[in-house]
mmCIF file of N, CA and C in Angstrom:
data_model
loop_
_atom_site.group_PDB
_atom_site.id
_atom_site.type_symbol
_atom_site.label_atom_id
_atom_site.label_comp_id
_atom_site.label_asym_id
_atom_site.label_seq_id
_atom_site.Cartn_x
_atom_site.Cartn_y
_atom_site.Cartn_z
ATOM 1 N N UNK C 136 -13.914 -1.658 -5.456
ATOM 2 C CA UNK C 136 -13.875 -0.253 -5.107
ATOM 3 C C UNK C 136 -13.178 0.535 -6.204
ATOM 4 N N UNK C 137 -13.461 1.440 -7.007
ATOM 5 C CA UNK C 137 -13.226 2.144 -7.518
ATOM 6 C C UNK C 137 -12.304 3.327 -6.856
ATOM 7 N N UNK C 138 -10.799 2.980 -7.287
ATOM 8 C CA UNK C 138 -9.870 4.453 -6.728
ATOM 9 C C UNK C 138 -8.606 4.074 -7.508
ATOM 10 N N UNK C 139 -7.528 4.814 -7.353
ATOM 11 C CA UNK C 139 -6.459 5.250 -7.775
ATOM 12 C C UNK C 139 -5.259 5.501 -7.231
ATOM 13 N N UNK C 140 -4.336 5.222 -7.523
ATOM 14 C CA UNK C 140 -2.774 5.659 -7.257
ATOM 15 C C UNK C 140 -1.954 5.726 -8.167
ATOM 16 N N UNK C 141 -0.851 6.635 -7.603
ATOM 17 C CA UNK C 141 0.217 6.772 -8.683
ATOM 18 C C UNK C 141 1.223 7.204 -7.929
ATOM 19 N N UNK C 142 2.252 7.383 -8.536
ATOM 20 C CA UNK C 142 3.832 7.592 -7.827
ATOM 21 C C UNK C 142 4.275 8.475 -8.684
ATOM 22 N N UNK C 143 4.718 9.655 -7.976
ATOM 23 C CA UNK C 143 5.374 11.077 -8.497
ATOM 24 C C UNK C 143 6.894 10.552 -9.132
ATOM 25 N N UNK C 144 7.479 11.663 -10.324
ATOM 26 C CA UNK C 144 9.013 11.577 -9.957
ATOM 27 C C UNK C 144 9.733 11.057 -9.354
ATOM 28 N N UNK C 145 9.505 12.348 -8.578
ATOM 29 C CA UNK C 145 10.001 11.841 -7.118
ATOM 30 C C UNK C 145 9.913 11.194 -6.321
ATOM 31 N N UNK C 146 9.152 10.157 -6.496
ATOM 32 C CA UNK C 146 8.692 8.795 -5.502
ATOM 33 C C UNK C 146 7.907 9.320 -4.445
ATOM 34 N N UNK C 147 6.810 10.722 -4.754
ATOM 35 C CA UNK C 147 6.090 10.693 -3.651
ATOM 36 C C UNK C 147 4.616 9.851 -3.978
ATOM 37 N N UNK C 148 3.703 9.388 -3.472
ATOM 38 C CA UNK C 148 2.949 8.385 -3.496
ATOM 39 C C UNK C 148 1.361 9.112 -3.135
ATOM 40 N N UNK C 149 0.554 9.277 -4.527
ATOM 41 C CA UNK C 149 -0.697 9.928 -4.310
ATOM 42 C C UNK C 149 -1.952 8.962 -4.637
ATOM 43 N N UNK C 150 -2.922 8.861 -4.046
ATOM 44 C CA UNK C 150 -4.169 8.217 -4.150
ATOM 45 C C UNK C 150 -5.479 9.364 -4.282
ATOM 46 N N UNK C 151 -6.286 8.710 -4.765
ATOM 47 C CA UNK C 151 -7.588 9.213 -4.954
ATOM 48 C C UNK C 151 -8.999 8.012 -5.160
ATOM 49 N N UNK C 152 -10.269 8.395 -4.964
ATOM 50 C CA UNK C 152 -11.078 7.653 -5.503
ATOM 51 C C UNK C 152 -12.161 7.555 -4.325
ATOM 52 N N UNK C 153 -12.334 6.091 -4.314
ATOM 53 C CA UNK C 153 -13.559 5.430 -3.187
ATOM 54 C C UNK C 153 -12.548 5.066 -2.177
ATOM 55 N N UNK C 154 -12.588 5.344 -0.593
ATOM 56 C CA UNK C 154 -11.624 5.479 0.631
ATOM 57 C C UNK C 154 -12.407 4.165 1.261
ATOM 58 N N UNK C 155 -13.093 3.708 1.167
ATOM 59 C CA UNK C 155 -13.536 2.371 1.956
ATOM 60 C C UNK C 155 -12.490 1.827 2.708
ATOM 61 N N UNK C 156 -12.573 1.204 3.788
ATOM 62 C CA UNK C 156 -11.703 0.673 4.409
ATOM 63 C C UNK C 156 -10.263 0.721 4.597
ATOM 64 N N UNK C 157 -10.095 2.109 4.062
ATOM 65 C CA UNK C 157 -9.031 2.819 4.663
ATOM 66 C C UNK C 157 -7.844 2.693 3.483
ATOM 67 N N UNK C 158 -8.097 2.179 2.247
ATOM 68 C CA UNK C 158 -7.523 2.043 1.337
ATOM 69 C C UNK C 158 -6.805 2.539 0.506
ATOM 70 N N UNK C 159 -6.877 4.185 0.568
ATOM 71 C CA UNK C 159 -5.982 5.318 0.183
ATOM 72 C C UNK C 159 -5.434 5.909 1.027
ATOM 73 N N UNK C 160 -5.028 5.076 2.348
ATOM 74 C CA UNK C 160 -4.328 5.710 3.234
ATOM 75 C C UNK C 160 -3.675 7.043 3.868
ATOM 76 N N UNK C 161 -4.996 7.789 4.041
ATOM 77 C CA UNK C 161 -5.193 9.233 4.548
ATOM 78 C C UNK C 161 -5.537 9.050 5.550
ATOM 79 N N UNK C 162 -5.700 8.035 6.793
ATOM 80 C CA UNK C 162 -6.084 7.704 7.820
ATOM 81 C C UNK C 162 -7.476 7.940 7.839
ATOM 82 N N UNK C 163 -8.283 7.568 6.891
ATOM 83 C CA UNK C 163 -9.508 7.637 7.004
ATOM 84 C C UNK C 163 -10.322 6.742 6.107
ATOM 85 N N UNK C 164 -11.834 6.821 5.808
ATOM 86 C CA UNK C 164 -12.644 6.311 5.231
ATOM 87 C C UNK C 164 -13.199 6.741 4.056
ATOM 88 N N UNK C 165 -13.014 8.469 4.364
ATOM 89 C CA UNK C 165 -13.256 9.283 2.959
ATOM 90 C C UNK C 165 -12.596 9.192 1.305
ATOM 91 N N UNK C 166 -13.747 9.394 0.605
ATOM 92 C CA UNK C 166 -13.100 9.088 -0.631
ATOM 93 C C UNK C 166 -12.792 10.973 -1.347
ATOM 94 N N UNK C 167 -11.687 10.799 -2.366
ATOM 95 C CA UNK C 167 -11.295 11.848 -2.794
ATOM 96 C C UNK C 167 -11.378 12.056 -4.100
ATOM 97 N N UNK C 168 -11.317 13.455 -4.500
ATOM 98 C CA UNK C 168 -11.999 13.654 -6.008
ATOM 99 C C UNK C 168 -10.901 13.857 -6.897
ATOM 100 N N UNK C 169 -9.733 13.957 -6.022
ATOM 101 C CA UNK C 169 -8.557 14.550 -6.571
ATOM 102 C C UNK C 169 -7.232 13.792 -5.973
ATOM 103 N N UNK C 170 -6.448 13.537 -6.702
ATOM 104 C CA UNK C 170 -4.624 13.268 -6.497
ATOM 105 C C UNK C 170 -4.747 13.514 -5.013
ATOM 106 N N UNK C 171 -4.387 12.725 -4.165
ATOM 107 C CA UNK C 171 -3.891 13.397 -2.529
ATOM 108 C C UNK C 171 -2.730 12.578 -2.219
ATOM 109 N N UNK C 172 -1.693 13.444 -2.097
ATOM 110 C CA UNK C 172 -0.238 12.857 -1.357
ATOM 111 C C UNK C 172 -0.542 12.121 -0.459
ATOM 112 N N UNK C 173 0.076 11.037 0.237
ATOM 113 C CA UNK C 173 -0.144 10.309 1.498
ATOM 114 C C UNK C 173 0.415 10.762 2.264
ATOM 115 N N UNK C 174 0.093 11.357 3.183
ATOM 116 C CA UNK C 174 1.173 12.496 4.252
ATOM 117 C C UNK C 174 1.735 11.560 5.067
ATOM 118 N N UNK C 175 1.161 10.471 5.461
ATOM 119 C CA UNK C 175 2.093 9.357 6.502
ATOM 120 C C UNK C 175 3.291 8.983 6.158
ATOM 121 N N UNK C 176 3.650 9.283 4.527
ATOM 122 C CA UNK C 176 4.628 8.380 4.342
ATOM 123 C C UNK C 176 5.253 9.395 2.973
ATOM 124 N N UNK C 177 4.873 10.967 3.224
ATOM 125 C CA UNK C 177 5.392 12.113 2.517
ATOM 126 C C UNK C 177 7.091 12.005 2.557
ATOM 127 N N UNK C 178 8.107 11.604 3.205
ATOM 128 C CA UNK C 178 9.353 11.652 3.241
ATOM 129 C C UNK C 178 9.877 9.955 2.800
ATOM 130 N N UNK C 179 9.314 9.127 2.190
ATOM 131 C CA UNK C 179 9.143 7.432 1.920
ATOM 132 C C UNK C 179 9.158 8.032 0.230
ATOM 133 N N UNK C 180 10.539 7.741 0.013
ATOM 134 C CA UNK C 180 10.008 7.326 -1.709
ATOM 135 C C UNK C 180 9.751 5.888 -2.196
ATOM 136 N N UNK C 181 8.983 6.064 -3.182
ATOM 137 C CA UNK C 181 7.997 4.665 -3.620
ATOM 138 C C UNK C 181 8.900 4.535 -4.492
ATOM 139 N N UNK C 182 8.675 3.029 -5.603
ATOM 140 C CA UNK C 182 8.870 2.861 -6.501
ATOM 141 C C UNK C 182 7.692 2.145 -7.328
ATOM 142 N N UNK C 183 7.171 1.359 -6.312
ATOM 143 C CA UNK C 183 5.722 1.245 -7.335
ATOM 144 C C UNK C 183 4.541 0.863 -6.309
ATOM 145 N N UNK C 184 3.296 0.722 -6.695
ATOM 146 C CA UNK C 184 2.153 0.574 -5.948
ATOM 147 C C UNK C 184 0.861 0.238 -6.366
ATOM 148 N N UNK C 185 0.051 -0.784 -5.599
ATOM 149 C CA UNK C 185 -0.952 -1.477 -6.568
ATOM 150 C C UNK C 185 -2.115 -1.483 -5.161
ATOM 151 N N UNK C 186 -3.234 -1.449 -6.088
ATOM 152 C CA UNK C 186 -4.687 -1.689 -5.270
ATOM 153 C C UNK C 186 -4.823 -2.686 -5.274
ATOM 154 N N UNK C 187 -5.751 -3.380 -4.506
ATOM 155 C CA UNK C 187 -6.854 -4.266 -5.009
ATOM 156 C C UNK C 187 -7.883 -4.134 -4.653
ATOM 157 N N UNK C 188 -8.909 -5.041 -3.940
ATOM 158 C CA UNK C 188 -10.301 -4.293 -3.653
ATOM 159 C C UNK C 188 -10.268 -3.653 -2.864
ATOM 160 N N UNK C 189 -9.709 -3.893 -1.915
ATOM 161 C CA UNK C 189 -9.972 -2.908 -0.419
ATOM 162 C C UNK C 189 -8.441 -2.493 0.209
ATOM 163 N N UNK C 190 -7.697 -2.979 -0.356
ATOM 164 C CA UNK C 190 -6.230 -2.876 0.382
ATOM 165 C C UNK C 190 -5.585 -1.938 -0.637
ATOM 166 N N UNK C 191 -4.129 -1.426 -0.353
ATOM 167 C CA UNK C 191 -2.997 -1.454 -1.073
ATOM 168 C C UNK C 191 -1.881 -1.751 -0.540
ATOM 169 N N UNK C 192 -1.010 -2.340 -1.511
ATOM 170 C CA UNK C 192 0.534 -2.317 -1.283
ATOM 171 C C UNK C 192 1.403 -1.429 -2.009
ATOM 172 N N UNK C 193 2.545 -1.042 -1.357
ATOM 173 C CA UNK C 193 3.538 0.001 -1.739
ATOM 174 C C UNK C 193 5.103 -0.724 -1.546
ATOM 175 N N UNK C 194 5.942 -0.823 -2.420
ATOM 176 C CA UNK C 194 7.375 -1.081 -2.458
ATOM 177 C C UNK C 194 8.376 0.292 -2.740
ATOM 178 N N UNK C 195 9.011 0.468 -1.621
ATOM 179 C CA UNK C 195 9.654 1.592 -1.166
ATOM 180 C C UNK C 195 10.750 1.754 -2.180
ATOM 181 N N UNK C 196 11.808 2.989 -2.301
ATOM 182 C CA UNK C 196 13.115 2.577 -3.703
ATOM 183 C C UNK C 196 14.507 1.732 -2.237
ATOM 184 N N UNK C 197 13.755 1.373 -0.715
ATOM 185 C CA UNK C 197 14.950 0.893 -0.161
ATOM 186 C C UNK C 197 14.373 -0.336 -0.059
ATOM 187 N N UNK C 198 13.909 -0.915 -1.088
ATOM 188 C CA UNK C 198 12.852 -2.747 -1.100
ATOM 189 C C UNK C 198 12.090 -2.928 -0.036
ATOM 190 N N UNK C 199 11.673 -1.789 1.075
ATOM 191 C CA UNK C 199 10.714 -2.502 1.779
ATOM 192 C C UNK C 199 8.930 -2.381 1.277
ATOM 193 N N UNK C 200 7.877 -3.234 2.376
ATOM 194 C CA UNK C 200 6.572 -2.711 1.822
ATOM 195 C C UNK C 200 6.048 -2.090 2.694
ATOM 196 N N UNK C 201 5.010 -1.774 2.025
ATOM 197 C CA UNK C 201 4.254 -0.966 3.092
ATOM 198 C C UNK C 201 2.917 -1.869 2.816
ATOM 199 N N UNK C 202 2.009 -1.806 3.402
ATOM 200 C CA UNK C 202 0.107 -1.927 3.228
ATOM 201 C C UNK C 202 -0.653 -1.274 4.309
ATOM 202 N N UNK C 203 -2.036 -1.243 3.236
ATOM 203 C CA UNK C 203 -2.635 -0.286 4.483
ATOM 204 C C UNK C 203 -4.135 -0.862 3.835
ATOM 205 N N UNK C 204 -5.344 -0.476 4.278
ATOM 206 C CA UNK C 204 -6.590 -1.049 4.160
ATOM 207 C C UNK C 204 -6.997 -1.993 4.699
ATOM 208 N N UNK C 205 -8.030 -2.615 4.443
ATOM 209 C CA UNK C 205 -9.005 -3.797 4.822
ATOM 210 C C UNK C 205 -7.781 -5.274 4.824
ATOM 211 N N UNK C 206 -7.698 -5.686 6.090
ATOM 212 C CA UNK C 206 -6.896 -6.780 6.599
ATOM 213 C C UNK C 206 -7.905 -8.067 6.716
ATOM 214 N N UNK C 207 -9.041 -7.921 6.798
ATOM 215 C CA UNK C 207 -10.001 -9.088 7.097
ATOM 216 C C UNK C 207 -9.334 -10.734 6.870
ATOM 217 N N UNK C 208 -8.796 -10.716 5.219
ATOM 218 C CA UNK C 208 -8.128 -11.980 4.570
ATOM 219 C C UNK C 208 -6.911 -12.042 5.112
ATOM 220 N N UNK C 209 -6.014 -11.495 5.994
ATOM 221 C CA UNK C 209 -4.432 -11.319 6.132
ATOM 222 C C UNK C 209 -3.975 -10.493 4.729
ATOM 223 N N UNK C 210 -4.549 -9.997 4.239
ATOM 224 C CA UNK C 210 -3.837 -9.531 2.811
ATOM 225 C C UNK C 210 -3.353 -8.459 2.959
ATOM 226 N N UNK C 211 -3.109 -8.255 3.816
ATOM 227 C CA UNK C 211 -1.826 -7.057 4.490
ATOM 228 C C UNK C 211 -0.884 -7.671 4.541
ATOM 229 N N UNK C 212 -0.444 -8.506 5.154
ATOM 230 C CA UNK C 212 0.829 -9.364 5.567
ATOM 231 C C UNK C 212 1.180 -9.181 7.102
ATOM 232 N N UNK C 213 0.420 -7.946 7.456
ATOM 233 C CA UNK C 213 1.368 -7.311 8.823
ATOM 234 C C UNK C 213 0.960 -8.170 9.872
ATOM 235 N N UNK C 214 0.549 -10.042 10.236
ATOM 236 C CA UNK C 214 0.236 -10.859 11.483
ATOM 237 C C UNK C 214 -1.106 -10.694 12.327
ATOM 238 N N UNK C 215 -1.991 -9.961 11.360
ATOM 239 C CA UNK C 215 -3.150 -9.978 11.913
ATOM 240 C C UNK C 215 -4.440 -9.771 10.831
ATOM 241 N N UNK C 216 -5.413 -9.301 11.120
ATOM 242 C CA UNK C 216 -6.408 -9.237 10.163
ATOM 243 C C UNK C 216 -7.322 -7.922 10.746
ATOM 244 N N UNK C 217 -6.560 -7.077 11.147
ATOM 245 C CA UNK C 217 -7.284 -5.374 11.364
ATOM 246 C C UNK C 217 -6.467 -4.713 10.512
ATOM 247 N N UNK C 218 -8.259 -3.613 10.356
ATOM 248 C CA UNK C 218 -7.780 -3.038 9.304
ATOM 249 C C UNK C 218 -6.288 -1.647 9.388
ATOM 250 N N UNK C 219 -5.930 -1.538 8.445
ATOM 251 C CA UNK C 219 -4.999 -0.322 8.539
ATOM 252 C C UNK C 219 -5.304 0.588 8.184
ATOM 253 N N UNK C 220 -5.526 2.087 8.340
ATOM 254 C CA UNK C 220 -6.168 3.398 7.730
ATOM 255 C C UNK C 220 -4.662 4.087 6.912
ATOM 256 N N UNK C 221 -3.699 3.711 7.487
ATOM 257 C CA UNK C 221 -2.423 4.403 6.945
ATOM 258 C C UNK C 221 -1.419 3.289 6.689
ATOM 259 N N UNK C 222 -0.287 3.562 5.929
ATOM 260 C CA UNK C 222 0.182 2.822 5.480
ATOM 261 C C UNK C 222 1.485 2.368 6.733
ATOM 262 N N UNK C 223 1.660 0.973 6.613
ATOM 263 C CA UNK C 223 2.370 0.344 7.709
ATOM 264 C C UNK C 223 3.508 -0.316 6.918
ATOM 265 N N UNK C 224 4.770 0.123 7.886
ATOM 266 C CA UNK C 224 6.011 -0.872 6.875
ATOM 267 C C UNK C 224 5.287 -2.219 7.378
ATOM 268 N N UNK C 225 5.838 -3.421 6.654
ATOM 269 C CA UNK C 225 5.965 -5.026 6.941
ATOM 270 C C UNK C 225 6.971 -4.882 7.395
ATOM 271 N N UNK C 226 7.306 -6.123 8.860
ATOM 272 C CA UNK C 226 8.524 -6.987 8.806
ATOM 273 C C UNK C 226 8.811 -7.823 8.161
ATOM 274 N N UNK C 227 9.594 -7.916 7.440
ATOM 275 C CA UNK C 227 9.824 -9.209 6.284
ATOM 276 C C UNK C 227 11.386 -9.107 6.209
ATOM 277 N N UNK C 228 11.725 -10.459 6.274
ATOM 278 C CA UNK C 228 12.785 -11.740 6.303
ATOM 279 C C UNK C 228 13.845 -10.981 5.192
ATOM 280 N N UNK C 229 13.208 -10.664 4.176
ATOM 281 C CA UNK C 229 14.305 -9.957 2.603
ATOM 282 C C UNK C 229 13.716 -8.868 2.173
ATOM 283 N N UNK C 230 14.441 -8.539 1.072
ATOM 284 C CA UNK C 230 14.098 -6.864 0.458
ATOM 285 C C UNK C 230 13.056 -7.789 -0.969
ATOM 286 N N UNK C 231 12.058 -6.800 -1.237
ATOM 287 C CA UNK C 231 11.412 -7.393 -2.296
ATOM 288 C C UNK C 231 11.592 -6.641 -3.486
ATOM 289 N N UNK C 232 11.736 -7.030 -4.560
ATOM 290 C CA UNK C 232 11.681 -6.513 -5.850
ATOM 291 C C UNK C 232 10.518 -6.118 -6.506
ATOM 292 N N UNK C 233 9.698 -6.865 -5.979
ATOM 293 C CA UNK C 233 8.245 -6.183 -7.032
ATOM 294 C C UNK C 233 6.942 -6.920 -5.854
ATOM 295 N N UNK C 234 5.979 -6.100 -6.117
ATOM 296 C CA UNK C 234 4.973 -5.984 -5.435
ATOM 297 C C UNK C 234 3.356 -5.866 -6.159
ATOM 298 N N UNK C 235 2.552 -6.756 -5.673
ATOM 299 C CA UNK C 235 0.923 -6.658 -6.520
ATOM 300 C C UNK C 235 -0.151 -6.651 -5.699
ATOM 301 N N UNK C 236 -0.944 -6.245 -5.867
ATOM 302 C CA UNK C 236 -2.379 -6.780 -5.146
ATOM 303 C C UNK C 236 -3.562 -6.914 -6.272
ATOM 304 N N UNK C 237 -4.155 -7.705 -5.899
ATOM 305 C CA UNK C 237 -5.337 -8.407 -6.374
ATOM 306 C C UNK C 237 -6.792 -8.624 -5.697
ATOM 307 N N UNK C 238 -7.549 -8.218 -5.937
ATOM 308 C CA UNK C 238 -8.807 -8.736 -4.726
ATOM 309 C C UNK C 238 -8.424 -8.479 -3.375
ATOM 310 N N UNK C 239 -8.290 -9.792 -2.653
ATOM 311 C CA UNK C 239 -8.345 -10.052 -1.620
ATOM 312 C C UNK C 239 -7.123 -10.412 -0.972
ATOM 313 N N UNK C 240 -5.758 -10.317 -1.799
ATOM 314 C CA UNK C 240 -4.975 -11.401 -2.124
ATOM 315 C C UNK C 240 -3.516 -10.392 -2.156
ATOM 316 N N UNK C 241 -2.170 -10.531 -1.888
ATOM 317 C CA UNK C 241 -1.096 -9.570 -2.076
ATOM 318 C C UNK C 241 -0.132 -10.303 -2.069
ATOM 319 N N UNK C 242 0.823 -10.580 -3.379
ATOM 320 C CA UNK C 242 1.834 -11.312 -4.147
ATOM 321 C C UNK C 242 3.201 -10.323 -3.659
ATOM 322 N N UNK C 243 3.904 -10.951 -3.499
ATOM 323 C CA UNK C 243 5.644 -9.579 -3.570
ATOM 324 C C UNK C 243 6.329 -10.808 -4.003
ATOM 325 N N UNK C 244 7.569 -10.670 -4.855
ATOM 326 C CA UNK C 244 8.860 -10.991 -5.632
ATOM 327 C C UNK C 244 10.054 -10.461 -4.578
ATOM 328 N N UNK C 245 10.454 -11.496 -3.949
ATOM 329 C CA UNK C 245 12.299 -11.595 -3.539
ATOM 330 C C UNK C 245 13.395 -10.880 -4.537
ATOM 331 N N UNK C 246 14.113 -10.066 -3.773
ATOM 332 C CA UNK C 246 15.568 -9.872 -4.772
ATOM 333 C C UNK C 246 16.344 -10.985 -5.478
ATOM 334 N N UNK C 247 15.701 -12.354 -4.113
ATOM 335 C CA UNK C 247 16.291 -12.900 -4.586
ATOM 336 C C UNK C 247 15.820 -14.365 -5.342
ATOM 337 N N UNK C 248 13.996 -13.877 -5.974
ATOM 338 C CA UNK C 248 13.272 -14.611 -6.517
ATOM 339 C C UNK C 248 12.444 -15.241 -5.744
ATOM 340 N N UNK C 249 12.071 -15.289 -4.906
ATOM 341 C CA UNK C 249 11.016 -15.694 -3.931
ATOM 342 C C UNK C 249 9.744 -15.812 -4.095
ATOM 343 N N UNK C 250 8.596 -16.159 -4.679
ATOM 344 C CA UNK C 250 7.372 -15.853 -4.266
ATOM 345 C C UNK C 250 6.468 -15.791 -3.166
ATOM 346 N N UNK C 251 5.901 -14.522 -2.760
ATOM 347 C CA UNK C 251 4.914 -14.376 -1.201
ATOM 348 C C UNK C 251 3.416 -14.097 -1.620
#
């Protein structure tokens, strides 16, 4: 899928592109032509954020994640495999340091070295 994100200054968190499966988390399916803030999570500063085909993940500046999109593979993390239209914190065990997505697939780094 062809789309985009980026993280403001200010850690606000904008997407654009192809919306398939809910992947730019505007609570929808639509794709956008332009930068759009994520209003779910407008008061959430980011620190970084990655696509992959159908999903994304987001690492907050207080180490938590977020994901939102196509769950089919578990590649959300959030204990199930439906999809997400908006972005959802994880429960998770530690704070993570760094965060990726790939395909089908979503990697995060422990503070305290962990691989997930």
């Amino acid at each position: 899928d062809n789309a985009s994100c980026a993280i403001s200054n200010k850690g606000e968190l904008f997407t654009w592109g192809a919306g398939g499966n809910g992947k730019l988390g505007h609570g929808n399916t639509r794709s956008y032509n332009e930068p759009e803030l994520v209003k779910e999570v407008k008061d959430v500063p980011f620190l970084q954020v990655s696509m992959g085909t159908h999903h994304t993940v987001a690492l907050t500046e207080t180490r938590q994640l977020y994901a939102w999109g196509a769950g089919h593979h578990g590649e959300l993390g959030t204990g199930n495999r439906r999809r997400q239209l908006k972005p959802v914190p994880l429960n998770l065990r530690e704070k993570m340091s760094c965060v990726l997505a790939s395909e089908e697939i979503s990697f995060a780094i422990s503070m305290s070295g962990v691989l997930y």
